[in-house]
PDB file of C-alpha atoms and ligand atoms in Angstrom:
ATOM      1  CA  MET A   1     170.942 180.830 111.240  1.00 73.00           C
ATOM      2  CA  LEU A   2     171.596 184.271 112.600  1.00 73.00           C
ATOM      3  CA  ARG A   3     172.616 184.451 116.386  1.00 76.00           C
ATOM      4  CA  ASN A   4     171.484 187.829 118.344  1.00 75.00           C
ATOM      5  CA  ILE A   5     174.898 189.087 118.564  1.00 77.00           C
ATOM      6  CA  ASP A   6     175.321 188.906 114.696  1.00 82.00           C
ATOM      7  CA  ILE A   7     172.209 190.650 114.483  1.00 82.00           C
ATOM      8  CA  ASN A   8     173.572 193.231 116.910  1.00 82.00           C
ATOM      9  CA  GLN A   9     176.449 193.565 115.249  1.00 86.00           C
ATOM     10  CA  MET A  10     175.388 194.045 111.728  1.00 86.00           C
ATOM     11  CA  ASN A  11     172.800 196.693 112.902  1.00 86.00           C
ATOM     12  CA  ARG A  12     175.833 198.177 114.423  1.00 88.00           C
ATOM     13  CA  LEU A  13     177.789 198.158 111.051  1.00 89.00           C
ATOM     14  CA  MET A  14     174.750 199.432 108.906  1.00 89.00           C
ATOM     15  CA  GLU A  15     173.780 202.598 111.571  1.00 89.00           C
ATOM     16  CA  GLU A  16     177.849 203.301 110.841  1.00 89.00           C
ATOM     17  CA  ASN A  17     178.201 202.758 107.362  1.00 89.00           C
ATOM     18  CA  GLU A  18     175.938 203.731 104.453  1.00 90.00           C
ATOM     19  CA  ASP A  19     177.590 201.229 101.942  1.00 91.00           C
ATOM     20  CA  ALA A  20     177.639 198.266 104.397  1.00 89.00           C
ATOM     21  CA  LYS A  21     173.896 199.140 105.155  1.00 90.00           C
ATOM     22  CA  GLN A  22     172.782 198.470 101.511  1.00 90.00           C
ATOM     23  CA  ILE A  23     174.889 195.348 101.102  1.00 91.00           C
ATOM     24  CA  ILE A  24     173.739 193.707 104.339  1.00 88.00           C
ATOM     25  CA  THR A  25     170.509 194.611 103.403  1.00 88.00           C
ATOM     26  CA  GLN A  26     170.815 193.064 100.395  1.00 88.00           C
ATOM     27  CA  LEU A  27     172.397 189.980 101.847  1.00 89.00           C
ATOM     28  CA  LEU A  28     169.448 189.912 104.219  1.00 85.00           C
ATOM     29  CA  LYS A  29     166.856 189.663 101.440  1.00 84.00           C
ATOM     30  CA  ASN A  30     169.040 187.104  99.872  1.00 85.00           C
ATOM     31  CA  TYR A  31     169.152 184.839 102.829  1.00 84.00           C
ATOM     32  CA  HIS A  32     165.381 185.670 103.893  1.00 81.00           C
ATOM     33  CA  SER A  33     164.482 184.571 100.486  1.00 81.00           C
ATOM     34  CA  SER A  34     166.644 181.021 100.592  1.00 85.00           C
ATOM     35  CA  VAL A  35     164.922 180.062 103.877  1.00 85.00           C
ATOM     36  CA  SER A  36     161.565 180.595 102.325  1.00 82.00           C
ATOM     37  CA  MET A  37     162.577 178.506  99.328  1.00 83.00           C
ATOM     38  CA  ILE A  38     164.146 175.956 101.205  1.00 88.00           C
ATOM     39  CA  ALA A  39     160.919 175.606 103.377  1.00 87.00           C
ATOM     40  CA  HIS A  40     158.524 175.316 100.555  1.00 82.00           C
ATOM     41  CA  GLU A  41     160.740 172.812  99.042  1.00 87.00           C
ATOM     42  CA  ILE A  42     160.563 170.598 101.849  1.00 89.00           C
ATOM     43  CA  ARG A  43     157.028 171.691 102.802  1.00 86.00           C
ATOM     44  CA  ASN A  44     155.855 170.179  99.437  1.00 87.00           C
ATOM     45  CA  PRO A  45     157.125 166.391  99.505  1.00 90.00           C
ATOM     46  CA  LEU A  46     156.590 166.542 103.726  1.00 91.00           C
ATOM     47  CA  THR A  47     152.893 167.320 103.311  1.00 90.00           C
ATOM     48  CA  LEU A  48     152.853 164.262 100.997  1.00 91.00           C
ATOM     49  CA  VAL A  49     154.619 161.975 103.156  1.00 93.00           C
ATOM     50  CA  SER A  50     152.056 163.347 105.795  1.00 92.00           C
ATOM     51  CA  SER A  51     149.139 162.355 104.132  1.00 91.00           C
ATOM     52  CA  SER A  52     150.205 159.224 102.719  1.00 93.00           C
ATOM     53  CA  LEU A  53     150.875 158.039 105.898  1.00 94.00           C
ATOM     54  CA  GLN A  54     147.367 159.062 107.166  1.00 93.00           C
ATOM     55  CA  VAL A  55     145.839 157.028 104.337  1.00 94.00           C
ATOM     56  CA  ILE A  56     147.835 153.978 104.771  1.00 94.00           C
ATOM     57  CA  GLU A  57     146.722 154.121 108.639  1.00 93.00           C
ATOM     58  CA  VAL A  58     143.027 154.522 107.638  1.00 94.00           C
ATOM     59  CA  GLN A  59     143.186 152.095 104.952  1.00 94.00           C
ATOM     60  CA  HIS A  60     145.921 149.622 107.054  1.00 94.00           C
ATOM     61  CA  PRO A  61     144.911 150.132 110.501  1.00 94.00           C
ATOM     62  CA  GLU A  62     147.044 147.111 111.353  1.00 94.00           C
ATOM     63  CA  VAL A  63     150.309 149.279 110.988  1.00 94.00           C
ATOM     64  CA  LYS A  64     149.887 151.253 114.490  1.00 92.00           C
ATOM     65  CA  GLU A  65     150.834 147.954 115.876  1.00 92.00           C
ATOM     66  CA  PHE A  66     154.279 148.373 114.236  1.00 89.00           C
ATOM     67  CA  SER A  67     156.660 149.292 116.697  1.00 85.00           C
ATOM     68  CA  SER A  68     158.171 151.928 114.575  1.00 90.00           C
ATOM     69  CA  TRP A  69     155.082 153.352 113.178  1.00 93.00           C
ATOM     70  CA  LYS A  70     154.397 156.014 115.883  1.00 91.00           C
ATOM     71  CA  GLN A  71     158.117 156.965 115.938  1.00 89.00           C
ATOM     72  CA  THR A  72     157.508 157.580 112.361  1.00 92.00           C
ATOM     73  CA  THR A  73     154.353 159.523 112.299  1.00 93.00           C
ATOM     74  CA  ASP A  74     155.565 161.920 115.291  1.00 89.00           C
ATOM     75  CA  ASP A  75     158.992 162.671 113.441  1.00 90.00           C
ATOM     76  CA  VAL A  76     156.912 163.955 110.455  1.00 93.00           C
ATOM     77  CA  ARG A  77     154.699 165.841 112.753  1.00 89.00           C
ATOM     78  CA  PHE A  78     157.720 167.363 114.432  1.00 87.00           C
ATOM     79  CA  MET A  79     159.569 168.277 110.943  1.00 90.00           C
ATOM     80  CA  CYS A  80     155.899 169.826 110.098  1.00 90.00           C
ATOM     81  CA  GLY A  81     155.990 171.911 113.033  1.00 86.00           C
ATOM     82  CA  LEU A  82     159.570 172.709 112.719  1.00 87.00           C
ATOM     83  CA  LEU A  83     158.918 173.636 109.042  1.00 89.00           C
ATOM     84  CA  ASN A  84     156.027 176.054 110.263  1.00 87.00           C
ATOM     85  CA  ASP A  85     158.202 177.508 113.257  1.00 83.00           C
ATOM     86  CA  LEU A  86     160.919 178.417 110.695  1.00 85.00           C
ATOM     87  CA  THR A  87     158.697 180.426 108.218  1.00 87.00           C
ATOM     88  CA  ASP A  88     157.801 182.349 111.164  1.00 84.00           C
ATOM     89  CA  TYR A  89     160.620 183.233 111.900  1.00 82.00           C
ATOM     90  CA  ASN A  90     162.031 184.280 108.787  1.00 84.00           C
ATOM     91  CA  ASN A  91     159.071 186.348 108.283  1.00 81.00           C
ATOM     92  CA  GLY A  92     159.326 187.888 111.990  1.00 76.00           C
ATOM     93  CA  HIS A  93     160.490 191.111 110.831  1.00 78.00           C
ATOM     94  CA  SER A  94     158.401 191.526 108.315  1.00 81.00           C
ATOM     95  CA  LEU A  95     154.931 193.426 109.575  1.00 87.00           C
ATOM     96  CA  HIS A  96     151.431 193.554 108.298  1.00 89.00           C
ATOM     97  CA  TYR A  97     150.563 197.032 110.091  1.00 92.00           C
ATOM     98  CA  SER A  98     146.886 198.117 111.256  1.00 94.00           C
ATOM     99  CA  VAL A  99     145.718 200.517 113.640  1.00 95.00           C
ATOM    100  CA  PHE A 100     143.915 198.079 116.427  1.00 94.00           C
ATOM    101  CA  GLN A 101     142.741 198.299 120.515  1.00 94.00           C
ATOM    102  CA  ILE A 102     145.725 196.283 121.991  1.00 95.00           C
ATOM    103  CA  GLU A 103     143.689 195.750 125.195  1.00 95.00           C
ATOM    104  CA  ARG A 104     141.243 193.940 123.336  1.00 94.00           C
ATOM    105  CA  LEU A 105     143.912 191.523 121.585  1.00 95.00           C
ATOM    106  CA  ILE A 106     145.297 190.604 124.757  1.00 96.00           C
ATOM    107  CA  ARG A 107     141.983 190.078 126.112  1.00 95.00           C
ATOM    108  CA  ASN A 108     140.974 187.789 123.463  1.00 94.00           C
ATOM    109  CA  VAL A 109     144.348 185.843 123.484  1.00 94.00           C
ATOM    110  CA  ALA A 110     143.834 185.740 127.474  1.00 95.00           C
ATOM    111  CA  VAL A 111     140.316 183.911 126.826  1.00 94.00           C
ATOM    112  CA  SER A 112     141.289 181.533 124.076  1.00 92.00           C
ATOM    113  CA  PHE A 113     144.302 180.443 126.076  1.00 93.00           C
ATOM    114  CA  ALA A 114     141.690 179.859 129.296  1.00 94.00           C
ATOM    115  CA  LEU A 115     139.590 178.343 127.141  1.00 93.00           C
ATOM    116  CA  SER A 116     142.161 175.826 125.868  1.00 91.00           C
ATOM    117  CA  LEU A 117     143.158 175.053 129.481  1.00 92.00           C
ATOM    118  CA  ASP A 118     139.258 174.392 130.127  1.00 89.00           C
ATOM    119  CA  ALA A 119     139.392 172.137 127.152  1.00 89.00           C
ATOM    120  CA  GLU A 120     141.867 170.243 128.397  1.00 88.00           C
ATOM    121  CA  GLU A 121     140.318 169.813 132.237  1.00 87.00           C
ATOM    122  CA  SER A 122     144.392 171.135 133.018  1.00 89.00           C
ATOM    123  CA  GLU A 123     144.791 171.647 136.892  1.00 92.00           C
ATOM    124  CA  ILE A 124     146.773 175.174 135.870  1.00 94.00           C
ATOM    125  CA  GLU A 125     145.365 178.506 137.473  1.00 95.00           C
ATOM    126  CA  PHE A 126     145.363 180.946 134.927  1.00 96.00           C
ATOM    127  CA  SER A 127     144.473 184.721 135.451  1.00 96.00           C
ATOM    128  CA  SER A 128     144.517 187.820 133.963  1.00 96.00           C
ATOM    129  CA  GLN A 129     144.842 191.565 134.503  1.00 96.00           C
ATOM    130  CA  ILE A 130     144.112 193.643 131.486  1.00 95.00           C
ATOM    131  CA  ILE A 131     144.300 197.326 132.782  1.00 95.00           C
ATOM    132  CA  PRO A 132     142.095 199.413 130.418  1.00 93.00           C
ATOM    133  CA  GLY A 133     142.719 202.563 128.735  1.00 90.00           C
ATOM    134  CA  MET A 134     145.817 201.351 126.334  1.00 93.00           C
ATOM    135  CA  GLY A 135     144.349 203.352 123.616  1.00 91.00           C
ATOM    136  CA  ASP A 136     144.479 202.554 119.566  1.00 93.00           C
ATOM    137  CA  PHE A 137     147.870 200.861 118.820  1.00 95.00           C
ATOM    138  CA  THR A 138     149.654 200.345 115.454  1.00 95.00           C
ATOM    139  CA  GLY A 139     151.633 197.315 114.582  1.00 94.00           C
ATOM    140  CA  ASP A 140     150.920 192.991 113.303  1.00 93.00           C
ATOM    141  CA  LYS A 141     147.976 192.342 115.334  1.00 93.00           C
ATOM    142  CA  ILE A 142     148.607 188.803 114.413  1.00 91.00           C
ATOM    143  CA  LYS A 143     151.990 188.599 115.064  1.00 92.00           C
ATOM    144  CA  LEU A 144     151.766 190.208 118.450  1.00 95.00           C
ATOM    145  CA  GLU A 145     148.896 187.520 119.295  1.00 94.00           C
ATOM    146  CA  GLN A 146     151.630 185.255 118.303  1.00 92.00           C
ATOM    147  CA  VAL A 147     154.353 186.677 120.597  1.00 95.00           C
ATOM    148  CA  ILE A 148     151.660 185.924 123.774  1.00 96.00           C
ATOM    149  CA  LEU A 149     150.531 182.862 122.699  1.00 94.00           C
ATOM    150  CA  ASN A 150     154.172 181.667 122.992  1.00 94.00           C
ATOM    151  CA  LEU A 151     155.040 182.732 126.271  1.00 97.00           C
ATOM    152  CA  LEU A 152     151.700 181.750 127.614  1.00 97.00           C
ATOM    153  CA  ARG A 153     152.648 178.279 125.941  1.00 95.00           C
ATOM    154  CA  ASN A 154     156.269 178.176 127.447  1.00 96.00           C
ATOM    155  CA  ALA A 155     154.757 179.206 130.812  1.00 96.00           C
ATOM    156  CA  LYS A 156     151.888 176.238 130.654  1.00 95.00           C
ATOM    157  CA  GLU A 157     155.261 173.836 129.479  1.00 94.00           C
ATOM    158  CA  ALA A 158     157.233 175.147 132.645  1.00 95.00           C
ATOM    159  CA  VAL A 159     154.477 174.636 135.358  1.00 94.00           C
ATOM    160  CA  THR A 160     153.818 170.892 133.471  1.00 84.00           C
ATOM    161  CA  GLY A 161     150.191 170.125 134.529  1.00 75.00           C
ATOM    162  CA  GLN A 162     149.921 172.339 137.963  1.00 83.00           C
ATOM    163  CA  GLY A 163     150.804 175.553 139.380  1.00 93.00           C
ATOM    164  CA  THR A 164     149.801 179.207 138.341  1.00 96.00           C
ATOM    165  CA  ILE A 165     149.955 181.791 135.280  1.00 97.00           C
ATOM    166  CA  PHE A 166     149.163 185.440 135.520  1.00 97.00           C
ATOM    167  CA  LEU A 167     148.934 187.533 132.498  1.00 98.00           C
ATOM    168  CA  ARG A 168     148.915 191.433 132.882  1.00 97.00           C
ATOM    169  CA  ALA A 169     149.135 194.107 130.930  1.00 97.00           C
ATOM    170  CA  GLU A 170     149.106 197.863 131.280  1.00 96.00           C
ATOM    171  CA  ARG A 171     149.961 201.411 129.487  1.00 96.00           C
ATOM    172  CA  VAL A 172     152.720 202.876 130.990  1.00 95.00           C
ATOM    173  CA  ASP A 173     153.540 206.251 129.656  1.00 93.00           C
ATOM    174  CA  ASP A 174     154.298 205.838 126.118  1.00 93.00           C
ATOM    175  CA  ASN A 175     154.503 202.142 126.239  1.00 96.00           C
ATOM    176  CA  ILE A 176     152.201 198.990 126.720  1.00 97.00           C
ATOM    177  CA  VAL A 177     153.806 196.545 129.009  1.00 98.00           C
ATOM    178  CA  ILE A 178     152.909 192.663 128.789  1.00 98.00           C
ATOM    179  CA  GLU A 179     154.142 190.103 131.659  1.00 98.00           C
ATOM    180  CA  CYS A 180     153.601 186.804 131.541  1.00 98.00           C
ATOM    181  CA  ILE A 181     154.382 185.225 135.159  1.00 98.00           C
ATOM    182  CA  ASP A 182     154.479 181.830 136.308  1.00 97.00           C
ATOM    183  CA  ASN A 183     155.762 179.425 139.039  1.00 95.00           C
ATOM    184  CA  GLY A 184     157.168 176.680 137.002  1.00 93.00           C
ATOM    185  CA  CYS A 185     160.824 175.395 136.722  1.00 90.00           C
ATOM    186  CA  GLY A 186     162.423 178.972 136.615  1.00 93.00           C
ATOM    187  CA  ILE A 187     165.362 179.615 133.826  1.00 94.00           C
ATOM    188  CA  PRO A 188     168.812 178.289 135.283  1.00 92.00           C
ATOM    189  CA  GLU A 189     171.239 181.855 135.204  1.00 89.00           C
ATOM    190  CA  ASP A 190     173.574 179.545 133.088  1.00 90.00           C
ATOM    191  CA  ILE A 191     171.310 179.430 130.441  1.00 92.00           C
ATOM    192  CA  ALA A 192     169.226 182.827 130.737  1.00 90.00           C
ATOM    193  CA  ASP A 193     171.355 184.698 127.793  1.00 87.00           C
ATOM    194  CA  GLN A 194     170.465 181.874 125.519  1.00 92.00           C
ATOM    195  CA  ILE A 195     166.880 181.117 125.791  1.00 95.00           C
ATOM    196  CA  PHE A 196     166.191 184.108 122.989  1.00 93.00           C
ATOM    197  CA  GLU A 197     169.005 182.520 120.545  1.00 89.00           C
ATOM    198  CA  PRO A 198     167.536 180.649 117.411  1.00 86.00           C
ATOM    199  CA  PHE A 199     166.970 176.771 118.299  1.00 87.00           C
ATOM    200  CA  PHE A 200     168.093 176.718 121.812  1.00 90.00           C
ATOM    201  CA  SER A 201     165.654 174.259 123.413  1.00 91.00           C
ATOM    202  CA  ARG A 202     165.626 172.335 126.502  1.00 92.00           C
ATOM    203  CA  LYS A 203     162.213 170.320 125.722  1.00 90.00           C
ATOM    204  CA  GLU A 204     162.557 167.155 124.166  1.00 85.00           C
ATOM    205  CA  ASN A 205     160.258 168.129 121.255  1.00 81.00           C
ATOM    206  CA  GLY A 206     160.975 172.121 121.150  1.00 85.00           C
ATOM    207  CA  THR A 207     162.160 173.733 118.267  1.00 86.00           C
ATOM    208  CA  GLY A 208     163.646 176.550 119.948  1.00 88.00           C
ATOM    209  CA  LEU A 209     162.231 179.269 117.551  1.00 89.00           C
ATOM    210  CA  GLY A 210     159.438 180.392 120.051  1.00 91.00           C
ATOM    211  CA  LEU A 211     161.214 182.667 121.715  1.00 94.00           C
ATOM    212  CA  SER A 212     163.268 183.921 119.022  1.00 91.00           C
ATOM    213  CA  VAL A 213     160.343 184.703 116.788  1.00 89.00           C
ATOM    214  CA  ALA A 214     158.845 186.684 119.824  1.00 93.00           C
ATOM    215  CA  LYS A 215     161.842 188.409 120.054  1.00 92.00           C
ATOM    216  CA  GLN A 216     162.133 188.895 116.463  1.00 90.00           C
ATOM    217  CA  ILE A 217     158.536 190.384 116.029  1.00 92.00           C
ATOM    218  CA  VAL A 218     158.939 192.490 119.102  1.00 96.00           C
ATOM    219  CA  THR A 219     162.112 193.831 118.190  1.00 93.00           C
ATOM    220  CA  ALA A 220     160.263 194.465 114.464  1.00 92.00           C
ATOM    221  CA  HIS A 221     157.835 196.750 116.537  1.00 95.00           C
ATOM    222  CA  SER A 222     160.759 198.980 118.417  1.00 94.00           C
ATOM    223  CA  GLY A 223     160.204 196.984 121.699  1.00 97.00           C
ATOM    224  CA  THR A 224     162.041 195.068 124.161  1.00 97.00           C
ATOM    225  CA  ILE A 225     161.415 191.731 125.783  1.00 97.00           C
ATOM    226  CA  SER A 226     163.441 190.006 128.987  1.00 96.00           C
ATOM    227  CA  ALA A 227     162.899 187.479 131.004  1.00 96.00           C
ATOM    228  CA  GLY A 228     163.798 187.677 134.866  1.00 94.00           C
ATOM    229  CA  CYS A 229     162.349 186.465 138.086  1.00 93.00           C
ATOM    230  CA  SER A 230     160.383 188.023 140.699  1.00 93.00           C
ATOM    231  CA  ASP A 231     161.296 188.300 144.348  1.00 91.00           C
ATOM    232  CA  ASP A 232     158.947 185.494 145.366  1.00 91.00           C
ATOM    233  CA  GLY A 233     161.019 183.233 142.610  1.00 90.00           C
ATOM    234  CA  LYS A 234     158.480 183.380 139.906  1.00 95.00           C
ATOM    235  CA  THR A 235     159.514 183.190 136.510  1.00 96.00           C
ATOM    236  CA  VAL A 236     158.506 186.600 134.259  1.00 97.00           C
ATOM    237  CA  PHE A 237     158.529 187.768 131.289  1.00 98.00           C
ATOM    238  CA  THR A 238     158.119 191.331 130.183  1.00 98.00           C
ATOM    239  CA  VAL A 239     157.366 192.963 126.830  1.00 98.00           C
ATOM    240  CA  THR A 240     157.594 196.425 126.099  1.00 98.00           C
ATOM    241  CA  LEU A 241     155.887 198.056 122.891  1.00 97.00           C
ATOM    242  CA  PRO A 242     156.002 202.026 122.359  1.00 96.00           C
ATOM    243  CA  VAL A 243     152.909 202.885 121.589  1.00 93.00           C
TER     244      VAL A 243
HETATM  245  N1  ATP B   1     158.264 180.354 131.258  1.00 63.86           N
HETATM  246  C1  ATP B   1     159.452 179.666 131.101  1.00 63.86           C
HETATM  247  N2  ATP B   1     159.716 178.790 132.573  1.00 63.86           N
HETATM  248  C2  ATP B   1     161.199 178.431 132.499  1.00 63.86           C
HETATM  249  N3  ATP B   1     162.049 178.128 131.201  1.00 63.86           N
HETATM  250  C3  ATP B   1     161.353 178.945 130.048  1.00 63.86           C
HETATM  251  C4  ATP B   1     160.416 179.356 129.903  1.00 63.86           C
HETATM  252  N4  ATP B   1     159.966 180.180 128.878  1.00 63.86           N
HETATM  253  C5  ATP B   1     161.395 179.363 127.970  1.00 63.86           C
HETATM  254  N5  ATP B   1     162.199 178.934 128.858  1.00 63.86           N
HETATM  255  C6  ATP B   1     163.259 177.859 128.129  1.00 63.86           C
HETATM  256  O1  ATP B   1     163.892 178.836 126.949  1.00 63.86           O
HETATM  257  C7  ATP B   1     163.650 177.994 126.298  1.00 63.86           C
HETATM  258  C8  ATP B   1     163.557 178.658 124.912  1.00 63.86           C
HETATM  259  O2  ATP B   1     162.210 178.516 124.649  1.00 63.86           O
HETATM  260  P1  ATP B   1     161.800 178.779 123.387  1.00 63.86           P
HETATM  261  O3  ATP B   1     160.303 179.091 123.356  1.00 63.86           O
HETATM  262  O4  ATP B   1     162.371 179.499 122.082  1.00 63.86           O
HETATM  263  O5  ATP B   1     161.548 177.427 122.934  1.00 63.86           O
HETATM  264  P2  ATP B   1     161.070 175.886 123.140  1.00 63.86           P
HETATM  265  O6  ATP B   1     159.538 176.183 123.930  1.00 63.86           O
HETATM  266  O7  ATP B   1     162.065 174.830 123.839  1.00 63.86           O
HETATM  267  O8  ATP B   1     160.317 175.005 121.748  1.00 63.86           O
HETATM  268  P3  ATP B   1     159.647 175.849 120.709  1.00 63.86           P
HETATM  269  O9  ATP B   1     160.070 176.152 119.454  1.00 63.86           O
HETATM  270  O10 ATP B   1     158.739 174.812 120.236  1.00 63.86           O
HETATM  271  O11 ATP B   1     158.618 176.896 121.699  1.00 63.86           O
HETATM  272  C9  ATP B   1     162.828 176.803 126.701  1.00 63.86           C
HETATM  273  O12 ATP B   1     163.097 175.499 125.904  1.00 63.86           O
HETATM  274  C10 ATP B   1     162.979 176.566 128.063  1.00 63.86           C
HETATM  275  O13 ATP B   1     164.277 176.150 128.844  1.00 63.86           O
HETATM  276 MG1   MG B   2     158.413 177.772 123.246  1.00 63.86          MG
END
């Protein structure tokens, strides 16, 4: 998997040398299609295994008593999730553009996140402030939704059941600035520069692709994403998207 430092070096090479640009572009195309092909080939049998496990469980409910049954079904579920994340990572750079009201998109994500917390009867306090007047935005709606959801999901995991999450968005000159702020566990300094790398995770069931997918999508929109800490010790993720 390419690390951010490799991608930066490749971009530099491509800017400096036209031949290198052609070769790297072709190699990247091959690389993305190989990852797609491998994910696709693994997904087919894995889907079969997953369906078989479900059928077995329905027809022989006593299997749930076996000591390794839960671990097996959890492992299969994890692998399905990993494949989905891998596909998202592989496709993060290719955007399907449309013109839309980004303000409405952010509001919709905030509403569905709030509803999901309500449905779980979560004790997390979620609030948002989406300042009107952002105007039209050209970008990939679905992928941008994914970015905000990934940040909110991480915030939720960071506050572990209790705490506060605040989503804020406004237009500042020619940029849309989105901030996701939580008062959870925080990001230790020694890992701060690794969290956007693919497969970096400190969670037992994390694939470590959430933030790298988010970074890829934001970069494809010529934007930036960063993590920091507010004066009162909260974790702040900031996404800036040029209009
Ligand atoms: N809001 C946050 N507060 C504290 N740490 C965070 C926050 N967001 C991300 N991190 C750290 O960054 C790591 C990488 O996040 P990322 O979303 O890429 O992967 P993940 O959440 O571990 O797994 P997944 O692929 O399921 O999203 C996390 O494991 C966590 O340690
Ligand atoms: Mg995550």
